PDB file of C-alpha atoms and ligand atoms in Angstrom:
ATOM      1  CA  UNK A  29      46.207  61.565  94.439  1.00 73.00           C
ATOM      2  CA  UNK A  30      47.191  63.115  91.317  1.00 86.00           C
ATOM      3  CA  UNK A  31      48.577  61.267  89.096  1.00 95.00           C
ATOM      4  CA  UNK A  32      51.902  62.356  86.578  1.00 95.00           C
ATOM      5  CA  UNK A  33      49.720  62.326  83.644  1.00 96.00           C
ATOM      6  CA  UNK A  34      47.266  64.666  85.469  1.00 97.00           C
ATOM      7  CA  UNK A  35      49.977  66.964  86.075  1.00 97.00           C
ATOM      8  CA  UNK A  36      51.675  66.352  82.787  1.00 98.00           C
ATOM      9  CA  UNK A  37      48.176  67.378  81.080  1.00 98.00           C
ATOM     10  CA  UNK A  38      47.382  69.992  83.440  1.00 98.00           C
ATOM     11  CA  UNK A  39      51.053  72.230  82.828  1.00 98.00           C
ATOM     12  CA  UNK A  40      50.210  70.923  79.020  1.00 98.00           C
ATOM     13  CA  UNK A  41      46.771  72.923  79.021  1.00 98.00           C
ATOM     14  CA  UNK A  42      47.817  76.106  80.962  1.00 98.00           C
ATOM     15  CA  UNK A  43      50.558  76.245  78.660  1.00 98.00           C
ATOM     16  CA  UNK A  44      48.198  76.382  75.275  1.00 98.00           C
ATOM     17  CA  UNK A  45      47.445  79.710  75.554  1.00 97.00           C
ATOM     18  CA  UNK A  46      45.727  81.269  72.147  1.00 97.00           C
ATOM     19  CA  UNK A  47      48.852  81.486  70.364  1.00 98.00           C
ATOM     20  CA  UNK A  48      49.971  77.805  70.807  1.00 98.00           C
ATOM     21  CA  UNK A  49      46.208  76.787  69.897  1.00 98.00           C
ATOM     22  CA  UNK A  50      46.354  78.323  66.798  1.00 98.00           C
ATOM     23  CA  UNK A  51      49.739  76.706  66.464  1.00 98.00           C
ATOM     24  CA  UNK A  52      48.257  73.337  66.861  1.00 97.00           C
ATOM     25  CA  UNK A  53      45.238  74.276  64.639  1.00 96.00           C
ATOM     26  CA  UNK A  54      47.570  75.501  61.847  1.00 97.00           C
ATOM     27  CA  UNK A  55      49.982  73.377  60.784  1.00 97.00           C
ATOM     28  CA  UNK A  56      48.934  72.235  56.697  1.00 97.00           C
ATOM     29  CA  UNK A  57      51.272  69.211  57.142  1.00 96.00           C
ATOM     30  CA  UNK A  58      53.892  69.907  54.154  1.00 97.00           C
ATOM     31  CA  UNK A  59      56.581  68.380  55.869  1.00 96.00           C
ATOM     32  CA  UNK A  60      58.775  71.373  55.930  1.00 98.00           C
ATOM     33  CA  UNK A  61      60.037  71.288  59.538  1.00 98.00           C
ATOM     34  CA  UNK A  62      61.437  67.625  59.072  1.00 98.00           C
ATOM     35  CA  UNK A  63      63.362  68.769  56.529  1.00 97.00           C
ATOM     36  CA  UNK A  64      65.614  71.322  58.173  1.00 98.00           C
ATOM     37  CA  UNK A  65      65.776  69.387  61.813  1.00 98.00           C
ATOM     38  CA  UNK A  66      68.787  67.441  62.051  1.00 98.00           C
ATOM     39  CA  UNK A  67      67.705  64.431  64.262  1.00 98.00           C
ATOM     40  CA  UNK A  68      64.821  63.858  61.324  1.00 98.00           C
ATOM     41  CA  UNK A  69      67.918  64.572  58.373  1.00 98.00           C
ATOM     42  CA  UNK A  70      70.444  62.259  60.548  1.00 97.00           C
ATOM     43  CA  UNK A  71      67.774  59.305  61.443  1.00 97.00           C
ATOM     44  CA  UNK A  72      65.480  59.763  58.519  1.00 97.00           C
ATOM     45  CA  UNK A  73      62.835  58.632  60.927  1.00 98.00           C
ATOM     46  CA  UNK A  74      59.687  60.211  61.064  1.00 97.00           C
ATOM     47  CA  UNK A  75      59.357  60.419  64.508  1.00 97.00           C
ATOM     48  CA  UNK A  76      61.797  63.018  64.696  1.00 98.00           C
ATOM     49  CA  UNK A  77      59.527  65.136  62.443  1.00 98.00           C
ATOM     50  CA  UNK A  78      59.581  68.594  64.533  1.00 98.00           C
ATOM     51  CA  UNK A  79      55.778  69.106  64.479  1.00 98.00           C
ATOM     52  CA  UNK A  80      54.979  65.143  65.473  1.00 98.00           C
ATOM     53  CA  UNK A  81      57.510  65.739  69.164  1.00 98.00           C
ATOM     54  CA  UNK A  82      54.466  67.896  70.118  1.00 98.00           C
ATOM     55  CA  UNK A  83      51.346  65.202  69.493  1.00 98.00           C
ATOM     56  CA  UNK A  84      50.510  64.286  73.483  1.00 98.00           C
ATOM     57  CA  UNK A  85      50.255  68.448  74.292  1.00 98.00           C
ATOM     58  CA  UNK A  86      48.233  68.788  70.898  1.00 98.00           C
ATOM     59  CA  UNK A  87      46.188  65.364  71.844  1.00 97.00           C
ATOM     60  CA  UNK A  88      45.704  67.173  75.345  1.00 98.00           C
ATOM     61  CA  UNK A  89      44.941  70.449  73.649  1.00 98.00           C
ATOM     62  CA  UNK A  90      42.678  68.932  70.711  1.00 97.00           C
ATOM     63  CA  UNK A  91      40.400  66.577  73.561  1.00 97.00           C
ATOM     64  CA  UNK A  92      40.219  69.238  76.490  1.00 96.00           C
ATOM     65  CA  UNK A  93      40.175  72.585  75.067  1.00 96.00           C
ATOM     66  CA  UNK A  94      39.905  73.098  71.456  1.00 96.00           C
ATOM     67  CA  UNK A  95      36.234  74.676  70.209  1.00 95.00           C
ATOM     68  CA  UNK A  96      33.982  71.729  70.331  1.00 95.00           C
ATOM     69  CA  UNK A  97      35.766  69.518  72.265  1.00 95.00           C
ATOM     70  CA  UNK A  98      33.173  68.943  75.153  1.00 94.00           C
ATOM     71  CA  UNK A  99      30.890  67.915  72.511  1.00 96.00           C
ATOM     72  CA  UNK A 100      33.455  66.044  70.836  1.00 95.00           C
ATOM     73  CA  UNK A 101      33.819  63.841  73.886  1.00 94.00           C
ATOM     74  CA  UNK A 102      30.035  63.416  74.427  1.00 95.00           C
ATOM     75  CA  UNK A 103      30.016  62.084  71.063  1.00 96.00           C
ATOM     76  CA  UNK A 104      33.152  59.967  71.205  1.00 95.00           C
ATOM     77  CA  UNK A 105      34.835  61.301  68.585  1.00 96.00           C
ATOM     78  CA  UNK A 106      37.410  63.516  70.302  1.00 95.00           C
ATOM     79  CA  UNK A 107      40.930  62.337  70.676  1.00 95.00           C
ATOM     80  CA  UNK A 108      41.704  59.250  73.262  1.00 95.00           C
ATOM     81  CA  UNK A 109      43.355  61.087  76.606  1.00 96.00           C
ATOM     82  CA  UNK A 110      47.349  60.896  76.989  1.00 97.00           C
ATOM     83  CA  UNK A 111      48.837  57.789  78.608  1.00 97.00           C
ATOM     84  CA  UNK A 112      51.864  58.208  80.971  1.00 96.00           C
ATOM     85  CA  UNK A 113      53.121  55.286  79.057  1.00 97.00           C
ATOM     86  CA  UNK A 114      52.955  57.502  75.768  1.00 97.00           C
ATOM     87  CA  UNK A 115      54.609  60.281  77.902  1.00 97.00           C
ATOM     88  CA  UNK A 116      57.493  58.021  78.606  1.00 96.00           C
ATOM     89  CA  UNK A 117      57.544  57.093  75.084  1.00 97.00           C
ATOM     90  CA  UNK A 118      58.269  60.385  73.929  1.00 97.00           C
ATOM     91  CA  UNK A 119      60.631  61.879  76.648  1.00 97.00           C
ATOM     92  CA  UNK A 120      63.623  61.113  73.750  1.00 96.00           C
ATOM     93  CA  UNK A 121      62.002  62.669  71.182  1.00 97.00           C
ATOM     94  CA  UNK A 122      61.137  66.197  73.488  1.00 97.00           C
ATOM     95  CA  UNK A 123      64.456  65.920  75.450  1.00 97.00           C
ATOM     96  CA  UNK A 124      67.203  64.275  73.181  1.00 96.00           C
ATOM     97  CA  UNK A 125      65.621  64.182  69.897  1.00 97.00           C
ATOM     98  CA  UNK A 126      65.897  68.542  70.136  1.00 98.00           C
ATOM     99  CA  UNK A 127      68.219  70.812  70.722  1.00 97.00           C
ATOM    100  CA  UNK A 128      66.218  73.665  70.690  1.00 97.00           C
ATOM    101  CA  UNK A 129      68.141  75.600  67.303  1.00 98.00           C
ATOM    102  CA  UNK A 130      64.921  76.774  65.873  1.00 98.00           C
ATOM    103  CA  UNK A 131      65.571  75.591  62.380  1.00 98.00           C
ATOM    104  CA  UNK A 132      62.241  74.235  62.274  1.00 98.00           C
ATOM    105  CA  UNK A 133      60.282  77.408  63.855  1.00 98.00           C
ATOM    106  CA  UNK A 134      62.381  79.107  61.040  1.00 98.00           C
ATOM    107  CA  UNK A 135      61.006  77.350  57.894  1.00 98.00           C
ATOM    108  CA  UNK A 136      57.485  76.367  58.233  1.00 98.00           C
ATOM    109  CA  UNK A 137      55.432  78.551  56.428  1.00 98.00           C
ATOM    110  CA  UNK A 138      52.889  78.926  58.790  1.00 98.00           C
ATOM    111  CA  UNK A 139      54.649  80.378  61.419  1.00 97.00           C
ATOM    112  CA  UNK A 140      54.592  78.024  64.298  1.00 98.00           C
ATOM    113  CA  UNK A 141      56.593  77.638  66.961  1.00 98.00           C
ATOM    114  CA  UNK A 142      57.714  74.424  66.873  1.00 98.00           C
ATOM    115  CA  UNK A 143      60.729  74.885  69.562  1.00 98.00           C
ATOM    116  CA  UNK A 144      59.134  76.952  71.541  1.00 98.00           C
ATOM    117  CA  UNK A 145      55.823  75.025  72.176  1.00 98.00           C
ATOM    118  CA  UNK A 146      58.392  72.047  72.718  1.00 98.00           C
ATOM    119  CA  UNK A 147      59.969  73.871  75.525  1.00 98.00           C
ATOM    120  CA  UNK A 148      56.580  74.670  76.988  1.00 98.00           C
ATOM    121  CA  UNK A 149      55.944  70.928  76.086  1.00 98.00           C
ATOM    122  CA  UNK A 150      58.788  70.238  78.537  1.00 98.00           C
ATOM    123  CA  UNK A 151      57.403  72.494  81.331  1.00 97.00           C
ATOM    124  CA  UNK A 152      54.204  69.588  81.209  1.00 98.00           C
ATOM    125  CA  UNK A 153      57.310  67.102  81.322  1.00 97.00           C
ATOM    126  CA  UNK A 154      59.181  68.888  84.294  1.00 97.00           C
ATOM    127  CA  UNK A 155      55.627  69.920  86.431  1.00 96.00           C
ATOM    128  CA  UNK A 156      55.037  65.590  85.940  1.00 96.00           C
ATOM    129  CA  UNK A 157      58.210  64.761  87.074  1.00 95.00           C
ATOM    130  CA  UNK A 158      59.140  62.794  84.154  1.00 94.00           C
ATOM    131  CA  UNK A 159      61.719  64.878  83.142  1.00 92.00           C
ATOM    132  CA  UNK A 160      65.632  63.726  82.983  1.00 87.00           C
ATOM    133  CA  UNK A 161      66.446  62.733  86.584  1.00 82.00           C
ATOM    134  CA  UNK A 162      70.067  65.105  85.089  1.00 80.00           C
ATOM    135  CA  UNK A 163      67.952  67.722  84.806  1.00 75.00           C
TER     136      UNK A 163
HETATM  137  S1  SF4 B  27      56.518  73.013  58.582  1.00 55.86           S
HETATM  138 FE1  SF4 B  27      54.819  73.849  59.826  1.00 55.86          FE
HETATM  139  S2  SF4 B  27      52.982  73.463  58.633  1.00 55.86           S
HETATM  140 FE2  SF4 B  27      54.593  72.170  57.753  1.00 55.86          FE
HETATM  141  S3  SF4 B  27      54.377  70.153  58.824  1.00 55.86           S
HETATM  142 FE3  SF4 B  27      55.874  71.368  59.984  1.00 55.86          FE
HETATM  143  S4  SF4 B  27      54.652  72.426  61.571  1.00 55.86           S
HETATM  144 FE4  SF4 B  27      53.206  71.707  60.001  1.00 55.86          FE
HETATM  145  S1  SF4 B  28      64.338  73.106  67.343  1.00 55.86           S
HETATM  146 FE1  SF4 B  28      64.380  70.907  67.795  1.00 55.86          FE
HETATM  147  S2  SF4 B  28      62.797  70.010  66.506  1.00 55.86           S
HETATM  148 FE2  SF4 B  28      63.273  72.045  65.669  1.00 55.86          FE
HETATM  149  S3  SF4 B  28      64.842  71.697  64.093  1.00 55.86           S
HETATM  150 FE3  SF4 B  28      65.912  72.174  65.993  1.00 55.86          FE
HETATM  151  S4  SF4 B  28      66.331  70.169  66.929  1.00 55.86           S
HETATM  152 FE4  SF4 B  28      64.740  69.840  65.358  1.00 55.86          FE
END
């Protein structure tokens, strides 16, 4: 049987089409996005950082797909796979910790769409069932 993380990882792949990829290949870590999201300027913790709400699809991304990444895993050094447990741990952070304004996509300076890859994020989330039972 399939299991939710399968499923999670699965929706998380087909979902990193070229554009997300070079979102997750781009982003120079300045910071920038934390700045202008409101969770992150409310909290001041750095989980809410916009960019770090998407590390299990980039993890999923950076170990299954990226260039290199077969080899990667033949030589151990490619990324450990996604946990459901890590999944659960970051439900808050893709469900209640955004609220989808964009303020984030809007400022970093290398164009990446954080909200949007977080609402394809969410489609791994929903296609796992671990999504809100509200929603
Ligand atoms: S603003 Fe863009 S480049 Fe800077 S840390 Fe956030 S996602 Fe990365
Ligand atoms: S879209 Fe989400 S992560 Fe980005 S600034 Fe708004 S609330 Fe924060």
């Amino acid at each position: 049987m399939t299991s939710k993380t399968e499923l999670a990882v699965d929706k998380f792949l087909e979902q990193t089409d070229s554009e997300v990829a070079s979102f997750f290949e781009a982003c120079v870590h300045c910071g920038m996005c934390a700045e202008a999201c409101q969770f992150h300027l409310s909290t001041g913790d750095p989980k809410y950082t916009p960019i770090y709400k998407l590390r299990p699809m980039e993890r999923a991304y950076k170990r299954e797909k990226a260039p290199f990444s077969r080899l990667k895993k033949m030589l151990g050094l490619a990324p450990k796979p996604v946990t459901e447990k890590e999944l659960i741990e970051w439900a808050p952070l893709v469900y209640d910790g955004c609220n989808m304004c964009k303020r984030c996509t809007l400022v970093c300076p290398m164009g990446i769409d954080i909200a949007g890859t977080i609402r394809k994020m969410r489609a791994g989330y929903a296609a796992a069932g671990l999504a809100p039972e509200e929603l």
